[in-house]
mmCIF file of C-alpha atoms in Angstrom:
data_model
loop_
_atom_site.group_PDB
_atom_site.id
_atom_site.type_symbol
_atom_site.label_atom_id
_atom_site.label_comp_id
_atom_site.label_asym_id
_atom_site.label_seq_id
_atom_site.Cartn_x
_atom_site.Cartn_y
_atom_site.Cartn_z
ATOM 1 C CA MET A 20 18.616 -9.937 -32.484
ATOM 2 C CA SER A 21 15.843 -7.994 -31.669
ATOM 3 C CA SER A 22 15.005 -6.672 -28.215
ATOM 4 C CA THR A 23 11.584 -7.519 -27.174
ATOM 5 C CA PRO A 24 8.996 -4.407 -26.420
ATOM 6 C CA LYS A 25 9.765 -3.875 -22.821
ATOM 7 C CA GLN A 26 13.526 -4.253 -23.234
ATOM 8 C CA ASP A 27 13.213 -1.426 -25.955
ATOM 9 C CA LEU A 28 14.943 1.898 -24.669
ATOM 10 C CA ARG A 29 11.640 3.978 -26.486
ATOM 11 C CA PHE A 30 9.101 1.550 -24.632
ATOM 12 C CA ILE A 31 10.628 2.485 -20.976
ATOM 13 C CA LYS A 32 10.727 6.341 -21.790
ATOM 14 C CA ASN A 33 7.085 5.949 -22.470
ATOM 15 C CA GLU A 34 6.426 4.221 -19.534
ATOM 16 C CA ASN A 35 8.586 6.416 -17.528
ATOM 17 C CA LEU A 36 6.468 9.116 -18.677
ATOM 18 C CA ILE A 37 3.341 8.092 -18.443
ATOM 19 C CA GLN A 38 3.572 7.116 -14.983
ATOM 20 C CA LYS A 39 5.220 10.529 -14.235
ATOM 21 C CA THR A 40 2.577 12.664 -16.149
ATOM 22 C CA PHE A 41 0.059 10.304 -13.953
ATOM 23 C CA ARG A 42 1.624 11.237 -10.939
ATOM 24 C CA GLU A 43 1.691 14.868 -11.581
ATOM 25 C CA MET A 44 -2.217 14.676 -12.415
ATOM 26 C CA ILE A 45 -2.918 13.081 -9.361
ATOM 27 C CA SER A 46 -1.074 15.687 -7.323
ATOM 28 C CA GLU A 47 -3.423 18.356 -8.922
ATOM 29 C CA THR A 48 -6.912 16.529 -9.058
ATOM 30 C CA GLU A 49 -8.686 13.415 -7.713
ATOM 31 C CA TYR A 50 -8.051 9.966 -9.307
ATOM 32 C CA SER A 51 -12.036 10.022 -10.646
ATOM 33 C CA ARG A 52 -11.237 12.974 -12.402
ATOM 34 C CA ILE A 53 -8.208 11.870 -14.436
ATOM 35 C CA THR A 54 -9.004 10.619 -18.266
ATOM 36 C CA ILE A 55 -6.135 9.076 -20.288
ATOM 37 C CA LYS A 56 -7.188 11.368 -23.167
ATOM 38 C CA GLU A 57 -6.160 13.990 -20.859
ATOM 39 C CA LEU A 58 -2.988 12.244 -19.543
ATOM 40 C CA THR A 59 -1.953 10.973 -23.338
ATOM 41 C CA GLU A 60 -2.270 14.774 -24.212
ATOM 42 C CA ARG A 61 -0.483 16.324 -21.241
ATOM 43 C CA ALA A 62 2.261 13.901 -21.669
ATOM 44 C CA GLN A 63 2.440 14.241 -25.388
ATOM 45 C CA ILE A 64 2.012 10.276 -26.504
ATOM 46 C CA ASN A 65 -0.988 9.043 -28.440
ATOM 47 C CA ARG A 66 -3.230 6.493 -26.792
ATOM 48 C CA LYS A 67 -2.266 3.742 -28.669
ATOM 49 C CA THR A 68 1.262 4.429 -26.947
ATOM 50 C CA PHE A 69 -0.883 4.218 -23.430
ATOM 51 C CA TYR A 70 -2.812 0.997 -24.628
ATOM 52 C CA LEU A 71 0.995 -0.576 -25.638
ATOM 53 C CA HIS A 72 1.602 -0.216 -21.738
ATOM 54 C CA TYR A 73 -1.561 -0.466 -19.569
ATOM 55 C CA SER A 74 -5.022 -1.386 -20.419
ATOM 56 C CA SER A 75 -7.108 1.344 -18.674
ATOM 57 C CA LEU A 76 -6.163 4.013 -15.841
ATOM 58 C CA ASP A 77 -7.583 1.394 -13.215
ATOM 59 C CA HIS A 78 -4.475 -0.946 -14.476
ATOM 60 C CA LEU A 79 -1.719 1.823 -14.232
ATOM 61 C CA LEU A 80 -3.107 3.188 -10.647
ATOM 62 C CA THR A 81 -3.072 -0.566 -9.430
ATOM 63 C CA GLU A 82 0.542 -1.014 -11.048
ATOM 64 C CA LEU A 83 1.791 1.913 -9.036
ATOM 65 C CA GLN A 84 0.331 0.722 -6.053
ATOM 66 C CA PHE A 85 1.797 -2.591 -5.981
ATOM 67 C CA LYS A 86 5.370 -0.721 -6.860
ATOM 68 C CA LEU A 87 5.081 1.452 -3.566
ATOM 69 C CA MET A 88 3.703 -1.979 -1.817
ATOM 70 C CA GLU A 89 7.041 -3.728 -2.405
ATOM 71 C CA PRO A 90 8.749 -2.569 0.260
ATOM 72 C CA THR A 91 5.981 -3.565 2.334
ATOM 73 C CA LEU A 92 5.305 -7.290 1.114
ATOM 74 C CA ARG A 93 8.824 -7.606 1.336
ATOM 75 C CA MET A 94 8.905 -7.331 5.180
ATOM 76 C CA ILE A 95 6.114 -9.546 5.220
ATOM 77 C CA SER A 96 8.108 -12.205 3.453
ATOM 78 C CA GLU A 97 11.238 -11.636 5.714
ATOM 79 C CA THR A 98 9.348 -11.496 8.854
ATOM 80 C CA VAL A 99 7.306 -14.087 11.358
ATOM 81 C CA PHE A 100 4.306 -13.038 12.862
ATOM 82 C CA PRO A 101 3.391 -12.602 15.641
ATOM 83 C CA ASP A 102 7.043 -13.093 16.847
ATOM 84 C CA ASP A 103 7.976 -9.440 14.502
ATOM 85 C CA VAL A 104 4.770 -7.908 15.806
ATOM 86 C CA GLU A 105 6.940 -4.986 17.058
ATOM 87 C CA LYS A 106 9.080 -4.889 13.861
ATOM 88 C CA ILE A 107 6.029 -5.077 11.822
ATOM 89 C CA ILE A 108 4.346 -2.640 13.278
ATOM 90 C CA GLN A 109 7.547 -0.067 12.958
ATOM 91 C CA HIS A 110 7.883 -1.112 9.671
ATOM 92 C CA SER A 111 4.569 0.112 8.794
ATOM 93 C CA PHE A 112 4.557 3.194 10.392
ATOM 94 C CA GLN A 113 7.959 4.402 9.402
ATOM 95 C CA PHE A 114 7.093 3.625 5.463
ATOM 96 C CA MET A 115 3.718 5.469 5.937
ATOM 97 C CA ALA A 116 5.170 8.070 7.277
ATOM 98 C CA ALA A 117 8.189 8.591 4.899
ATOM 99 C CA LEU A 118 5.386 8.430 1.842
ATOM 100 C CA ASP A 119 5.202 12.168 0.008
ATOM 101 C CA PRO A 120 1.569 13.482 -0.497
ATOM 102 C CA VAL A 121 1.343 11.771 -4.018
ATOM 103 C CA ASP A 122 2.174 8.253 -2.984
ATOM 104 C CA LYS A 123 -0.463 8.495 -0.086
ATOM 105 C CA LYS A 124 -2.955 9.694 -2.651
ATOM 106 C CA ILE A 125 -1.917 6.894 -5.375
ATOM 107 C CA LEU A 126 -2.559 4.456 -2.361
ATOM 108 C CA SER A 127 -6.104 5.919 -1.010
ATOM 109 C CA ALA A 128 -7.092 6.193 -4.415
ATOM 110 C CA LYS A 129 -9.766 3.605 -5.528
ATOM 111 C CA GLY A 130 -10.191 2.174 -8.607
ATOM 112 C CA ASN A 131 -12.438 -0.799 -10.564
ATOM 113 C CA VAL A 132 -10.574 -3.274 -11.725
ATOM 114 C CA THR A 133 -12.359 -6.544 -10.431
ATOM 115 C CA ASP A 134 -9.302 -8.225 -9.674
ATOM 116 C CA SER A 135 -7.802 -5.482 -8.283
ATOM 117 C CA SER A 136 -7.019 -5.247 -4.351
ATOM 118 C CA SER A 137 -6.846 -1.993 -2.393
ATOM 119 C CA PRO A 138 -3.044 -1.840 -0.883
ATOM 120 C CA ALA A 139 -4.545 -2.924 2.766
ATOM 121 C CA ASP A 140 -6.259 -6.061 0.778
ATOM 122 C CA LEU A 141 -3.132 -7.040 -0.604
ATOM 123 C CA ILE A 142 -1.055 -6.730 2.636
ATOM 124 C CA ARG A 143 -4.011 -8.788 4.253
ATOM 125 C CA LYS A 144 -3.214 -11.577 1.253
ATOM 126 C CA HIS A 145 0.138 -11.723 1.550
ATOM 127 C CA PHE A 146 -0.088 -12.482 5.230
ATOM 128 C CA PHE A 147 -2.738 -15.091 4.426
ATOM 129 C CA ALA A 148 -0.859 -17.068 2.177
ATOM 130 C CA LYS A 149 1.945 -16.844 4.644
ATOM 131 C CA TYR A 150 0.125 -17.855 7.491
ATOM 132 C CA ASP A 151 -2.555 -19.725 6.522
ATOM 133 C CA CYS A 152 -3.422 -21.265 9.909
ATOM 134 C CA PHE A 153 -1.497 -20.742 12.915
ATOM 135 C CA PRO A 154 -0.654 -24.710 14.905
ATOM 136 C CA GLN A 155 -3.186 -23.599 17.545
ATOM 137 C CA TYR A 156 -6.159 -21.955 15.236
ATOM 138 C CA ASN A 157 -7.995 -22.999 12.157
ATOM 139 C CA ARG A 158 -7.863 -21.532 8.696
ATOM 140 C CA PHE A 159 -10.973 -18.977 9.820
ATOM 141 C CA GLU A 160 -9.862 -18.022 13.146
ATOM 142 C CA SER A 161 -6.339 -17.410 12.074
ATOM 143 C CA LYS A 162 -7.647 -14.960 9.377
ATOM 144 C CA LEU A 163 -9.667 -13.320 12.029
ATOM 145 C CA ILE A 164 -6.179 -12.643 13.427
ATOM 146 C CA ILE A 165 -4.608 -10.842 10.747
ATOM 147 C CA THR A 166 -7.508 -9.034 10.243
ATOM 148 C CA TYR A 167 -7.756 -7.911 13.140
ATOM 149 C CA PHE A 168 -4.196 -6.926 13.120
ATOM 150 C CA SER A 169 -4.041 -5.136 9.797
ATOM 151 C CA VAL A 170 -7.305 -3.190 10.578
ATOM 152 C CA CYS A 171 -5.766 -1.980 14.042
ATOM 153 C CA LEU A 172 -2.779 -1.052 12.713
ATOM 154 C CA GLY A 173 -4.328 0.615 9.702
ATOM 155 C CA VAL A 174 -7.092 2.372 11.584
ATOM 156 C CA ILE A 175 -4.367 3.598 14.350
ATOM 157 C CA TYR A 176 -1.979 4.735 11.929
ATOM 158 C CA ARG A 177 -4.465 6.649 9.823
ATOM 159 C CA GLN A 178 -6.009 8.504 12.819
ATOM 160 C CA TRP A 179 -2.100 9.458 14.030
ATOM 161 C CA GLU A 180 -2.149 11.173 10.162
ATOM 162 C CA VAL A 181 -5.478 12.888 10.922
ATOM 163 C CA ASP A 182 -4.726 14.335 14.125
ATOM 164 C CA GLY A 183 -1.288 15.674 12.339
ATOM 165 C CA GLN A 184 1.384 13.304 13.663
ATOM 166 C CA ARG A 185 1.120 15.091 17.123
ATOM 167 C CA ILE A 186 2.527 12.212 18.860
ATOM 168 C CA PRO A 187 6.101 12.193 17.877
ATOM 169 C CA ILE A 188 6.611 8.766 15.759
ATOM 170 C CA GLU A 189 9.127 7.128 18.178
ATOM 171 C CA GLU A 190 6.280 7.008 21.336
ATOM 172 C CA MET A 191 3.439 6.527 18.618
ATOM 173 C CA ILE A 192 4.992 3.490 17.703
ATOM 174 C CA PRO A 193 5.605 1.868 21.171
ATOM 175 C CA LEU A 194 1.797 3.732 21.720
ATOM 176 C CA ALA A 195 0.120 1.549 18.604
ATOM 177 C CA THR A 196 2.151 -1.617 19.582
ATOM 178 C CA ARG A 197 0.453 -1.598 23.462
ATOM 179 C CA LEU A 198 -2.550 -1.192 21.991
ATOM 180 C CA ILE A 199 -2.823 -3.851 19.168
ATOM 181 C CA LEU A 200 -1.143 -6.363 21.480
ATOM 182 C CA HIS A 201 -2.723 -5.878 24.659
ATOM 183 C CA GLY A 202 -6.041 -3.085 23.789
ATOM 184 C CA LEU A 203 -7.385 -1.323 26.520
ATOM 185 C CA ASP A 204 -5.452 -2.934 28.874
ATOM 186 C CA GLY A 205 -2.233 -1.909 27.304
ATOM 187 C CA ALA A 206 -3.175 1.255 27.343
ATOM 188 C CA GLY A 207 -3.862 1.158 31.237
ATOM 189 C CA LEU A 208 -7.314 2.144 30.919
ATOM 190 C CA THR A 209 -9.287 -1.015 32.429
ATOM 191 C CA GLY A 210 -6.878 -1.140 35.722
ATOM 192 C CA ARG A 211 -5.485 -4.534 34.713
ATOM 193 C CA THR A 212 -1.633 -4.403 33.048
ATOM 194 C CA ALA A 213 -0.552 -6.088 30.216
ATOM 195 C CA ASP A 214 1.857 -9.059 30.671
#
């Protein structure tokens, strides 16, 4: 009984080598500057071997992005929105803060695969699939709510990173939660109090 290509030890080793080499290269340069030719030369494999695994560099990038996002996508499937919103925010901050610089670079890289989405789009799609329509809102309104939540969370996290994470994560998570749940009122800027 012969093994299928994806179960073949050599196939697995080559796939790991391709991904390892790609990670090394993206740590040194921008994604747009990486070529299959350079990657295969550096990995000491031929182009045919690369194409047995991936149809393009964009395909490789998308695969790595999806692999990195798996814990977040799993968390979405295991939580209830909006009941677990604080848990979702906490997971998101802790997950992103724990990523190494190469993983962050992979997640922020933009490929040109038409049927692919950015990691943020992928998360929204999972939320949209799970929360197609909140009971008191129509489908369009429900998507606006999910978009508001995910965009706010992403923008607040990115600003925290840009500012060098000056606020400890233990303080940042409750602040982000108040801002997302209660906006300016939650920050105490409007004179109103949050519920």
